[in-house]
């Protein structure tokens, strides 16, 4: 009898509790309509309402704005964490921020205070966070329409006033309740996990050089982090909440096997086994496309892979950030350089290419480029023979060579012997142009007849440039006893992780992949450039950190035996 | 040189600017640099010559991938043209790219179409160093060398003898037209140089 009563009491208590919870999370307005998250996302990201029309808003006091350029994502970003831009602090509007009362919370202020140099306007805003209750459907609807929040604070003009009908509002509200509501996989209480992809046929020496440099960086960083983590146990007060967000870096090398077509499956299996927060660096010989697709599918940021073949795609929604557009960029530089002089004169070219992993795809790409313009005409495409037969090949093509304005050459390997052979021949006044991989051997051309007519694309910083960070990094590598096989490769391996680390310093405890990617976009421009490129920068949704290149020629008494014959060209 | 919140002069002139301080006005003797830049149509132009050829010129700085502030500036400029035309249609608006390597003439053209900026708004891109020189000449180099830290500014020059008026902050299209009218009327009626 007694037991039964107790059970009944307990049951009632549970019911009561449930009632309270329901009350907390529902308002009269959304009782009859639970919004459509997908359509809400469309409003957020594209500014398109449920009827397929752009939603309209009033911005800057008096102008009507609409559509994707004034979708929430433009300012508050895909993650919802907002941004610091143009001296404006755009606040986070993720589920956690909106549907909790705004208090003075240390982590938010830290986050905001640490975002780069700030304007007086911005720091005043951040230092005096406004207090407001949690939003509900009704109050959010009102706020978006009026620019006055439920704490009665007036918004700055930059935040547009949106005219949303109740269906759109319900949908948007439903989406905002999911926005960055949970932290991303790959982070646990003490560690953050990153994947490093290594393709099947990369040069093992180069792959090792990358991994050794990365491990040195991680060891170095983790020592500092574990010092801070230890300090937390003993001195839990001073700055403890900040140190509490520090995570040790753990790298997982994902070695791929076999054909490209099988890579995605392998990657999925590896992800299942060990969730990672992001991919960093990585190296493959062929196209990065399957890995880029995998990253897009799982919304995993993939930071600065070392590849000649990035996946060329419209940058929106892409999760891979590249150094540059690889060999595709070089092809465009070549075409630009051939077509520029006497722009109104049509040029005839020959295209010689290897038939392997580089020559074949690049010949295809070059022909595609040619088909989109009229200034440069392709007279003939020919496959480069083995080096033993190259002399005969050139001799047999004498007439064609003389008739052409330029010969574009995309070899697969053996660049040095290619240059040696070429330099034994007379190319009349026909220009030869080749990718940067051949420029490495430019010294071979010194003093030969063709040195003056042979050009190379060079989409990177010239060795003659001055980058103080170079010396610091060399010192860093020396002091760790790293054997240097290719300075640029080591520098890239270091730089990729450094950018990741810089972004993580600003993420605090907001471990969301989209936010991380946005921070990476932000960090690159102010980062220390070790002389990889003349300039490195990104912006929202930009995916290539360097955008152009030089054309160079063999030159005596120059570092690397090359000298630029053009300014930095953006094709 | 002076700087006042825009409500400061509301009393002396009939035109009422926006109620709250969204921007700050000042006047300066800037000399725009003698550099060559590229228009959205791919034409090479000398900036100093180009601006000298305009009766009145308005300048702001944007970049196409900029998240929220630049779309607002661009839309504002497009909307300002109506008011400006009513005051005096003899002017040109120039939006200079802060990200010239990314903002190719093609990108700028499609950006202009997206914001429907019309025939009075022109875009300029070019060499990174030249953009820096431009920013330096108008005292607007952004902090930390990061374009994301750029501050919204609008510059306005009424004729080739006048100084540049500078508006720091987000200024509305309506206020731009009002400032234009105000500067023009001061210029014409009293030829008082704003100091």
XYZ file of C-alpha atoms in Angstrom:
766
model
C 0.000 0.000 0.000
C 2.700 2.364 1.080
C 4.844 1.357 -1.816
C 2.096 1.969 -4.272
C 1.499 5.467 -2.933
C 5.181 6.250 -3.187
C 5.198 5.051 -6.761
C 2.201 7.215 -7.565
C 3.855 10.233 -5.995
C 7.006 9.606 -7.963
C 4.988 9.235 -11.130
C 3.195 12.508 -10.542
C 6.528 14.204 -9.894
C 7.841 12.985 -13.193
C 4.739 14.244 -14.947
C 5.057 17.594 -13.258
C 8.690 17.802 -14.235
C 7.875 16.944 -17.799
C 5.240 19.612 -17.797
C 7.771 22.196 -16.718
C 10.175 21.142 -19.408
C 7.533 21.381 -22.082
C 6.594 24.827 -20.841
C 10.182 25.962 -20.998
C 10.617 24.990 -24.575
C 7.336 25.851 -26.151
C 5.497 29.035 -26.688
C 1.880 29.379 -27.689
C 2.910 30.337 -31.194
C 4.860 27.226 -32.086
C 2.441 24.837 -30.473
C 0.469 24.577 -33.711
C 3.372 24.737 -36.127
C 6.717 23.082 -35.861
C 8.913 24.612 -38.511
C 10.725 22.887 -41.303
C 14.452 22.803 -40.549
C 15.449 22.379 -44.189
C 13.469 25.377 -45.341
C 14.793 27.301 -42.367
C 18.319 26.510 -43.453
C 17.468 27.836 -46.895
C 16.432 31.150 -45.406
C 19.559 31.243 -43.296
C 21.977 30.361 -46.065
C 20.320 31.637 -49.232
C 17.769 34.162 -48.094
C 14.973 32.268 -49.829
C 11.596 31.882 -48.176
C 9.136 28.975 -48.197
C 7.441 30.283 -51.341
C 10.721 30.248 -53.252
C 10.996 34.043 -53.219
C 13.901 35.973 -51.689
C 13.091 37.270 -48.220
C 13.336 41.029 -47.943
C 14.823 43.205 -45.276
C 15.640 46.825 -44.626
C 19.293 47.568 -44.110
C 21.295 50.586 -43.050
C 18.204 52.433 -42.028
C 16.649 52.924 -45.403
C 17.543 50.474 -48.132
C 15.668 47.388 -49.110
C 17.966 44.390 -49.332
C 17.166 40.799 -50.161
C 18.387 37.439 -51.281
C 21.623 35.593 -50.713
C 23.795 38.671 -50.236
C 21.828 39.509 -47.118
C 21.105 36.006 -45.934
C 21.964 35.491 -42.278
C 24.969 33.370 -43.229
C 26.695 36.337 -44.861
C 27.207 37.996 -41.508
C 26.633 35.352 -38.863
C 28.405 32.769 -41.033
C 27.475 29.180 -41.712
C 28.459 28.138 -38.192
C 26.321 30.856 -36.637
C 29.303 32.063 -34.613
C 29.385 35.423 -36.316
C 32.533 37.272 -37.136
C 34.588 40.307 -36.569
C 34.596 42.290 -39.718
C 34.995 45.848 -40.790
C 35.249 46.916 -37.183
C 31.885 45.343 -36.444
C 31.383 42.550 -34.008
C 28.727 40.270 -35.399
C 27.453 38.198 -32.491
C 26.978 34.441 -32.408
C 23.416 33.253 -33.002
C 23.858 29.537 -32.504
C 21.232 27.582 -30.601
C 23.181 27.824 -27.362
C 23.526 31.592 -27.596
C 20.012 32.472 -28.689
C 18.008 30.181 -26.506
C 19.803 30.982 -23.320
C 19.593 34.251 -21.490
C 22.614 36.404 -22.219
C 24.729 36.740 -19.150
C 28.209 38.014 -18.850
C 29.944 34.821 -19.753
C 33.657 34.696 -19.707
C 34.176 32.423 -22.680
C 32.184 34.635 -25.022
C 34.030 37.702 -23.960
C 37.361 35.997 -24.252
C 36.453 34.856 -27.688
C 35.385 38.278 -28.776
C 38.279 40.072 -27.137
C 40.832 37.892 -28.791
C 39.617 38.358 -32.326
C 42.338 40.482 -33.850
C 42.723 44.236 -33.388
C 39.466 45.988 -32.838
C 37.865 49.297 -33.434
C 36.772 51.341 -30.435
C 33.174 50.678 -31.478
C 33.723 46.966 -31.412
C 35.558 46.762 -28.133
C 32.968 48.907 -26.423
C 30.309 46.500 -27.654
C 32.181 43.446 -26.500
C 33.171 44.792 -23.114
C 29.638 45.696 -22.172
C 27.612 42.690 -23.204
C 23.948 43.481 -23.178
C 21.731 41.475 -20.967
C 18.647 39.914 -22.476
C 16.417 36.923 -21.757
C 16.489 33.825 -23.938
C 14.692 34.218 -27.229
C 11.495 32.384 -28.014
C 9.669 32.231 -31.319
C 7.656 35.333 -30.663
C 10.407 37.514 -29.301
C 12.772 36.496 -32.090
C 10.179 37.313 -34.708
C 9.696 40.713 -33.162
C 13.421 41.337 -32.799
C 14.146 40.474 -36.423
C 11.406 42.841 -37.558
C 12.257 45.751 -35.289
C 15.932 45.536 -34.437
C 15.174 45.692 -30.743
C 16.057 42.650 -28.656
C 13.953 41.285 -25.776
C 16.211 43.110 -23.338
C 15.119 46.316 -25.062
C 18.508 46.971 -26.655
C 18.580 48.653 -30.058
C 20.649 46.950 -32.718
C 23.218 48.699 -34.855
C 22.056 49.482 -38.371
C 24.218 46.782 -39.870
C 21.793 44.098 -38.700
C 18.954 44.301 -41.240
C 15.304 44.320 -40.219
C 13.672 41.249 -41.724
C 10.074 40.961 -42.813
C 9.314 37.295 -42.373
C 5.845 35.774 -42.522
C 4.956 33.296 -39.816
C 5.760 30.223 -41.916
C 9.229 31.518 -42.734
C 9.714 32.506 -39.132
C 8.731 29.056 -37.906
C 11.127 27.454 -40.328
C 13.995 29.762 -39.475
C 13.331 29.264 -35.785
C 13.430 25.499 -36.217
C 16.742 25.779 -38.014
C 18.291 28.120 -35.461
C 17.448 25.593 -32.762
C 19.747 23.139 -34.513
C 22.484 25.589 -35.484
C 25.808 24.395 -34.068
C 23.778 22.854 -31.270
C 26.264 20.062 -30.689
C 30.031 20.073 -30.874
C 31.626 18.242 -33.777
C 33.136 14.766 -33.549
C 36.866 14.298 -33.114
C 37.182 16.119 -29.805
C 37.235 14.468 -26.420
C 37.963 15.704 -22.932
C 41.715 15.986 -23.403
C 42.511 15.500 -27.086
C 41.578 16.811 -30.477
C 42.071 14.431 -33.350
C 43.272 15.256 -36.851
C 43.705 13.001 -39.853
C 46.653 13.135 -42.251
C 46.030 11.452 -45.587
C 48.920 9.788 -47.400
C 48.228 8.479 -50.896
C 49.430 5.109 -52.171
C 52.104 6.134 -54.658
C 53.657 9.199 -53.095
C 57.397 9.263 -52.696
C 57.882 7.689 -49.226
C 60.803 9.981 -48.491
C 58.647 13.045 -49.049
C 55.748 11.594 -47.084
C 58.117 10.924 -44.190
C 59.532 14.426 -44.375
C 56.006 15.792 -44.033
C 55.124 13.487 -41.145
C 58.373 14.031 -39.263
C 57.908 17.795 -39.417
C 54.300 17.488 -38.302
C 55.235 15.223 -35.403
C 57.894 17.668 -34.279
C 55.321 20.454 -34.299
C 52.797 18.375 -32.376
C 55.332 17.296 -29.734
C 56.355 20.918 -29.279
C 52.773 22.138 -28.939
C 51.578 19.290 -26.768
C 54.340 19.929 -24.242
C 53.041 23.436 -23.823
C 49.454 22.278 -23.661
C 50.038 19.538 -21.113
C 51.911 22.039 -18.958
C 48.797 24.161 -18.955
C 46.523 21.198 -18.401
C 48.627 20.157 -15.393
C 48.547 23.638 -14.013
C 44.764 23.409 -14.011
C 44.823 20.555 -11.533
C 46.919 22.520 -9.087
C 45.755 26.076 -9.626
C 42.206 25.669 -10.783
C 41.328 29.342 -10.515
C 43.508 31.705 -12.417
C 42.476 31.403 -16.054
C 41.458 27.817 -15.482
C 38.400 28.049 -17.680
C 40.559 29.089 -20.600
C 43.099 26.361 -20.067
C 40.307 23.887 -19.685
C 39.518 24.258 -23.377
C 42.997 23.304 -24.462
C 43.210 19.959 -26.141
C 46.304 17.989 -27.002
C 46.755 17.399 -30.698
C 46.626 13.813 -31.837
C 47.489 12.996 -35.437
C 46.188 9.918 -37.214
C 47.935 8.979 -40.409
C 45.458 7.600 -42.910
C 47.318 5.673 -45.599
C 45.251 5.024 -48.685
C 45.659 2.013 -50.910
C 44.913 1.030 -54.466
C 42.836 2.825 -57.057
C 41.393 6.284 -56.480
C 37.911 4.893 -56.917
C 38.305 2.981 -53.660
C 39.591 5.891 -51.564
C 36.315 7.270 -50.371
C 35.293 3.939 -48.898
C 38.613 3.592 -47.132
C 38.302 7.094 -45.737
C 34.816 6.398 -44.459
C 36.016 3.274 -42.681
C 38.876 5.178 -41.069
C 36.562 7.939 -39.954
C 34.234 5.411 -38.400
C 37.093 3.880 -36.498
C 38.566 7.180 -35.339
C 36.485 10.327 -35.696
C 38.667 13.308 -36.561
C 37.821 16.963 -36.235
C 39.645 17.918 -39.435
C 42.210 16.741 -41.934
C 45.526 18.591 -41.984
C 48.172 18.626 -44.700
C 48.294 15.240 -46.399
C 49.836 14.206 -49.671
C 48.679 12.320 -52.751
C 50.146 11.961 -56.196
C 46.912 12.055 -58.157
C 43.915 14.299 -57.820
C 42.745 15.384 -54.394
C 39.160 15.201 -55.681
C 38.027 11.974 -53.954
C 39.307 13.250 -50.605
C 37.716 16.651 -51.182
C 34.422 14.891 -51.878
C 34.727 12.846 -48.734
C 35.365 16.048 -46.759
C 32.335 17.748 -48.288
C 30.148 14.716 -47.625
C 31.048 14.677 -43.941
C 31.529 18.444 -43.506
C 35.122 17.854 -42.396
C 37.516 20.750 -42.940
C 40.579 19.706 -44.858
C 43.399 22.165 -44.410
C 46.169 22.711 -46.928
C 46.877 19.353 -48.574
C 50.063 19.060 -50.584
C 48.751 18.272 -54.038
C 49.261 19.249 -57.671
C 45.644 18.476 -58.503
C 43.126 20.234 -56.277
C 39.463 19.512 -56.884
C 38.351 22.438 -59.008
C 34.899 23.402 -57.894
C 32.921 26.456 -57.105
C 34.298 27.439 -53.717
C 30.956 27.684 -51.936
C 30.354 24.726 -49.686
C 33.809 23.291 -50.218
C 35.571 21.988 -47.146
C 39.096 21.813 -48.563
C 41.378 24.835 -48.359
C 44.324 24.653 -50.766
C 47.606 26.479 -51.142
C 46.895 27.225 -54.772
C 45.214 25.802 -57.858
C 48.187 23.548 -58.509
C 49.083 22.611 -62.050
C 45.812 24.039 -63.332
C 47.038 27.447 -62.270
C 50.296 26.836 -64.120
C 48.412 25.940 -67.288
C 46.477 29.201 -67.025
C 49.668 31.150 -66.472
C 51.138 29.590 -69.602
C 48.174 30.501 -71.711
C 48.136 34.018 -70.314
C 51.809 34.451 -71.102
C 51.499 33.138 -74.656
C 48.469 35.198 -75.548
C 49.406 38.547 -73.974
C 52.107 39.951 -76.309
C 50.541 41.402 -79.480
C 47.182 40.368 -78.118
C 45.424 40.853 -81.433
C 47.682 38.416 -83.242
C 46.568 34.814 -83.218
C 49.256 32.407 -82.033
C 49.813 28.836 -83.114
C 51.163 26.390 -80.619
C 52.292 22.807 -80.308
C 51.395 20.829 -77.213
C 53.841 18.102 -76.178
C 52.925 15.991 -73.218
C 53.885 12.859 -71.365
C 51.270 10.169 -71.221
C 51.392 9.543 -67.492
C 49.888 10.875 -64.286
C 50.847 14.477 -64.920
C 51.257 14.881 -68.653
C 47.963 13.309 -69.629
C 45.560 15.224 -67.373
C 47.419 18.478 -67.955
C 47.271 18.098 -71.699
C 43.532 17.542 -71.376
C 43.144 20.574 -69.153
C 45.228 22.750 -71.428
C 43.112 21.808 -74.411
C 40.008 22.617 -72.456
C 41.443 26.063 -71.711
C 42.272 26.557 -75.373
C 38.742 25.685 -76.394
C 37.444 28.613 -74.322
C 39.372 31.283 -76.202
C 40.356 32.263 -79.720
C 43.756 33.950 -79.449
C 45.809 30.806 -79.210
C 45.294 27.998 -81.702
C 46.491 24.471 -81.260
C 48.356 23.191 -84.339
C 49.166 19.752 -83.017
C 49.153 17.672 -79.847
C 51.950 15.144 -79.567
C 52.984 12.635 -76.954
C 56.565 13.056 -75.786
C 58.589 9.923 -76.520
C 61.048 8.333 -74.070
C 64.205 10.314 -73.622
C 66.129 7.936 -75.934
C 63.847 8.839 -78.821
C 63.508 12.509 -78.078
C 66.232 13.695 -80.465
C 64.585 11.887 -83.361
C 61.206 13.254 -82.381
C 62.462 16.839 -82.409
C 64.262 16.374 -85.707
C 61.170 14.897 -87.290
C 59.136 17.913 -86.178
C 61.478 20.660 -87.390
C 58.930 22.130 -89.820
C 56.167 22.217 -87.247
C 58.462 23.807 -84.692
C 59.438 26.579 -87.072
C 55.827 27.310 -87.916
C 54.727 27.510 -84.272
C 54.850 30.545 -82.008
C 55.239 28.448 -78.909
C 55.559 24.883 -77.670
C 53.825 24.020 -74.415
C 55.495 21.048 -72.759
C 53.978 18.961 -69.947
C 56.411 16.177 -69.117
C 55.798 13.422 -66.588
C 59.261 12.904 -65.190
C 62.877 13.072 -66.159
C 62.756 16.830 -66.492
C 66.503 17.167 -66.308
C 67.266 14.956 -69.287
C 64.389 16.575 -71.153
C 66.025 19.971 -70.738
C 69.420 18.584 -71.718
C 68.012 17.132 -74.920
C 66.032 20.226 -75.789
C 69.090 22.406 -75.328
C 70.936 20.496 -78.038
C 68.422 21.546 -80.657
C 67.620 24.654 -82.613
C 64.092 25.896 -82.003
C 64.331 28.829 -84.383
C 62.514 31.645 -82.563
C 59.761 29.489 -81.140
C 59.098 29.940 -77.435
C 59.245 26.918 -75.127
C 57.166 26.964 -71.986
C 57.100 24.410 -69.200
C 55.827 24.026 -65.643
C 57.679 24.875 -62.460
C 58.681 21.240 -61.863
C 61.095 21.578 -64.787
C 62.410 24.966 -63.638
C 64.205 23.134 -60.844
C 66.766 22.137 -63.444
C 67.072 25.554 -65.074
C 70.795 25.498 -64.446
C 71.102 22.978 -67.294
C 70.113 25.713 -69.724
C 72.762 28.226 -68.723
C 74.915 29.105 -71.692
C 72.822 27.084 -74.151
C 71.142 28.485 -77.270
C 67.623 27.950 -75.976
C 68.103 29.642 -72.580
C 66.701 32.895 -73.970
C 63.540 31.369 -75.390
C 62.655 28.900 -72.644
C 60.194 29.955 -69.950
C 58.736 28.354 -66.875
C 55.688 29.055 -64.802
C 56.550 29.783 -61.188
C 53.536 30.067 -58.885
C 55.482 30.670 -55.666
C 57.748 33.171 -53.980
C 61.096 33.852 -55.619
C 64.130 32.793 -53.636
C 65.313 36.385 -53.901
C 62.366 37.609 -51.782
C 62.960 38.490 -48.142
C 60.830 36.629 -45.579
C 62.135 36.875 -42.014
C 59.967 33.929 -40.984
C 62.185 31.707 -43.167
C 65.054 32.115 -40.743
C 62.958 31.488 -37.686
C 61.610 28.279 -39.198
C 65.039 27.109 -40.275
C 66.153 27.625 -36.703
C 63.138 25.723 -35.429
C 63.953 22.770 -37.681
C 67.646 22.817 -36.850
C 67.037 22.798 -33.151
C 64.900 19.708 -33.590
C 67.525 17.977 -35.674
C 65.187 17.587 -38.645
C 66.928 16.398 -41.763
C 65.944 18.773 -44.530
C 65.189 17.116 -47.849
C 63.096 19.889 -49.386
C 62.762 23.051 -47.356
C 59.502 24.037 -49.010
C 57.901 20.720 -48.138
C 58.939 21.021 -44.498
C 57.705 24.591 -44.412
C 54.332 23.602 -45.805
C 54.032 20.765 -43.307
C 54.716 23.225 -40.521
C 52.524 25.996 -41.908
C 49.413 23.814 -42.270
C 49.554 22.817 -38.616
C 50.354 26.332 -37.513
C 47.224 27.691 -39.185
C 45.190 24.946 -37.544
C 46.684 25.839 -34.203
C 46.043 29.565 -34.714
C 42.403 28.849 -35.506
C 42.116 26.620 -32.436
C 43.423 29.374 -30.193
C 40.400 31.411 -31.184
C 37.865 28.629 -31.033
C 38.047 28.207 -27.246
C 35.482 25.602 -26.369
C 33.389 26.064 -29.487
C 34.562 22.939 -31.236
C 32.488 23.222 -34.379
C 33.968 22.343 -37.724
C 32.248 25.100 -39.687
C 33.410 27.683 -37.202
C 36.923 26.280 -37.384
C 36.940 26.673 -41.162
C 35.772 30.269 -40.821
C 38.583 30.947 -38.374
C 41.089 29.436 -40.804
C 39.784 31.798 -43.494
C 40.439 34.605 -41.080
C 43.857 33.562 -39.778
C 45.744 33.106 -43.030
C 46.083 36.735 -43.996
C 47.761 37.785 -40.782
C 49.886 34.643 -40.513
C 53.671 34.517 -40.669
C 54.737 33.790 -44.234
C 57.867 31.656 -44.416
C 58.344 32.559 -48.074
C 56.075 29.954 -49.615
C 54.271 32.567 -51.721
C 54.685 36.307 -52.124
C 51.351 36.760 -50.369
C 48.920 34.464 -48.645
C 45.350 35.403 -47.957
C 41.843 34.033 -47.839
C 38.435 35.537 -47.297
C 35.007 34.149 -46.558
C 34.501 31.117 -48.813
C 37.828 31.610 -50.577
C 39.645 28.323 -50.981
C 43.023 29.149 -52.529
C 45.562 30.926 -50.420
C 47.770 32.051 -53.302
C 46.324 33.146 -56.597
C 48.981 33.771 -59.191
C 52.512 33.174 -60.366
C 55.555 34.497 -62.185
C 57.033 33.491 -65.479
C 60.748 32.836 -65.063
C 63.778 32.143 -67.218
C 67.153 30.514 -66.562
C 69.570 33.108 -65.208
C 73.129 32.982 -64.025
C 74.105 34.226 -60.580
C 70.574 34.061 -59.265
C 69.378 31.885 -56.411
C 68.015 28.682 -57.980
C 69.320 29.909 -61.368
C 66.089 31.581 -62.334
C 64.877 35.139 -62.669
C 61.350 36.448 -63.127
C 60.548 37.995 -66.495
C 57.074 39.133 -65.434
C 55.390 40.668 -62.422
C 53.180 38.426 -60.352
C 50.393 37.455 -62.765
C 46.857 36.543 -61.738
C 45.515 34.657 -64.737
C 40.794 68.968 -39.763
C 37.717 68.366 -37.665
C 35.531 65.524 -36.678
C 31.988 65.692 -35.472
C 29.210 63.271 -35.067
C 26.808 63.872 -37.893
C 24.107 65.261 -35.673
C 26.453 68.118 -34.784
C 25.507 70.263 -37.719
C 21.876 69.344 -37.932
C 20.922 72.650 -36.406
C 22.709 74.858 -38.903
C 21.221 73.200 -41.975
C 17.772 72.396 -43.028
C 18.624 68.871 -44.158
C 18.096 66.477 -41.273
C 20.563 63.641 -41.193
C 19.830 60.274 -39.593
C 19.085 60.457 -35.898
C 21.817 58.357 -34.365
C 25.547 58.487 -34.835
C 26.231 55.794 -37.384
C 29.138 57.706 -38.864
C 31.572 60.492 -38.133
C 32.422 63.241 -40.603
C 35.771 64.944 -41.078
C 37.626 66.792 -43.837
C 41.132 66.229 -45.132
C 43.648 67.229 -47.743
C 44.210 63.864 -49.337
C 46.159 63.399 -52.509
C 45.084 60.239 -54.298
C 48.054 58.335 -55.667
C 49.323 58.414 -59.197
C 48.819 54.684 -59.767
C 47.321 52.629 -62.554
C 44.433 50.357 -61.684
C 42.052 48.117 -63.609
C 38.321 48.620 -64.031
C 35.722 45.869 -63.994
C 35.849 46.063 -67.795
C 39.552 45.267 -67.724
C 40.658 48.764 -68.746
C 43.818 50.246 -67.282
C 43.251 53.676 -65.783
C 45.335 56.178 -63.884
C 43.506 56.805 -60.636
C 44.558 60.415 -60.184
C 43.581 61.307 -63.758
C 40.356 59.367 -63.543
C 39.228 61.147 -60.393
C 40.350 64.543 -61.626
C 38.074 64.072 -64.624
C 35.022 63.674 -62.391
C 33.219 66.809 -61.252
C 32.479 65.094 -57.943
C 33.816 61.789 -56.744
C 32.807 59.354 -54.035
C 35.078 56.513 -52.974
C 34.713 53.496 -50.733
C 36.602 50.259 -50.224
C 35.140 46.763 -50.475
C 36.050 43.227 -51.471
C 33.782 40.706 -53.110
C 34.200 37.847 -50.637
C 33.666 40.132 -47.652
C 30.925 38.675 -45.522
C 28.461 41.279 -44.378
C 29.792 44.790 -44.326
C 30.726 45.131 -48.012
C 27.418 43.898 -49.409
C 25.845 46.566 -47.241
C 28.242 49.243 -48.504
C 27.652 48.169 -52.103
C 23.885 48.141 -51.734
C 24.097 51.507 -50.012
C 26.076 53.020 -52.869
C 23.609 51.659 -55.390
C 20.750 53.130 -53.409
C 22.551 56.452 -52.904
C 22.623 57.162 -56.643
C 18.937 58.090 -56.726
C 19.347 60.822 -54.158
C 22.668 61.960 -55.585
C 21.185 62.233 -59.072
C 18.492 64.565 -57.793
C 21.073 66.856 -56.210
C 23.452 66.915 -59.189
C 24.116 64.009 -61.532
C 27.688 65.071 -62.246
C 29.552 62.580 -60.066
C 31.113 59.124 -60.095
C 31.269 56.513 -57.337
C 34.394 54.346 -57.116
C 34.548 51.142 -55.129
C 38.161 50.066 -54.709
C 38.899 46.402 -54.038
C 40.762 45.555 -50.852
C 41.449 42.076 -52.194
C 42.716 42.782 -55.701
C 44.286 39.363 -56.230
C 40.955 37.652 -55.752
C 38.809 40.407 -57.200
C 39.551 40.020 -60.876
C 37.657 42.224 -63.359
C 35.347 39.245 -64.041
C 34.500 38.858 -60.346
C 33.886 42.588 -60.039
C 31.600 42.585 -63.051
C 29.422 39.863 -61.622
C 29.506 41.562 -58.228
C 28.281 44.790 -59.834
C 25.479 42.862 -61.512
C 24.505 41.186 -58.262
C 24.105 44.516 -56.528
C 22.685 46.189 -59.560
C 25.030 49.093 -58.921
C 24.245 50.831 -62.212
C 26.282 53.075 -64.477
C 27.452 55.555 -61.840
C 29.280 53.021 -59.691
C 32.699 51.895 -60.923
C 34.984 49.237 -59.517
C 38.762 49.366 -59.368
C 41.197 46.539 -58.796
C 44.895 46.184 -59.485
C 48.191 45.577 -57.850
C 48.272 44.861 -54.125
C 50.943 47.516 -53.636
C 48.878 50.131 -55.457
C 45.831 49.424 -53.336
C 48.022 49.798 -50.270
C 49.315 53.124 -51.613
C 45.735 54.230 -52.173
C 44.756 53.313 -48.617
C 47.814 55.044 -47.252
C 47.031 58.220 -49.175
C 43.631 58.408 -47.504
C 44.886 57.358 -44.084
C 42.941 54.104 -44.063
C 45.442 51.302 -43.742
C 43.683 48.571 -41.809
C 45.113 46.968 -38.728
C 47.095 43.766 -38.582
C 47.458 43.707 -42.367
C 44.220 41.735 -42.489
C 41.527 43.001 -44.846
C 38.886 41.568 -42.512
C 39.806 44.438 -40.174
C 39.074 47.136 -42.700
C 36.838 49.907 -41.378
C 34.022 51.208 -43.513
C 34.858 54.659 -44.848
C 33.356 56.817 -47.552
C 35.209 59.695 -49.150
C 33.548 62.519 -51.047
C 35.023 65.327 -53.068
C 32.762 67.979 -54.539
C 35.064 69.467 -57.156
C 38.723 69.254 -57.964
C 39.590 72.185 -55.727
C 37.828 70.927 -52.665
C 39.122 68.755 -49.944
C 37.921 65.266 -49.301
C 35.098 64.792 -46.868
C 35.483 61.583 -44.987
C 32.700 59.568 -43.359
C 33.827 56.889 -40.938
C 31.343 54.121 -40.179
C 28.346 52.805 -42.009
C 26.592 55.691 -43.717
C 23.169 55.236 -45.270
C 22.383 56.021 -48.894
C 20.124 58.810 -47.746
C 22.850 60.381 -45.623
C 25.306 60.240 -48.522
C 22.896 62.237 -50.650
C 22.304 64.656 -47.799
C 26.011 65.157 -47.247
C 26.431 65.709 -50.962
C 23.742 68.352 -51.030
C 25.103 70.022 -47.938
C 28.669 70.133 -49.260
C 27.462 71.411 -52.612
C 25.398 74.191 -51.093
C 28.209 75.303 -48.817
C 30.546 75.223 -51.743
C 28.269 77.240 -54.001
C 26.751 79.823 -51.719
C 29.667 80.848 -49.578
C 32.652 79.021 -51.030
C 33.720 78.431 -47.482
C 36.360 75.801 -47.403
C 35.553 73.235 -44.777
C 38.408 73.138 -42.355
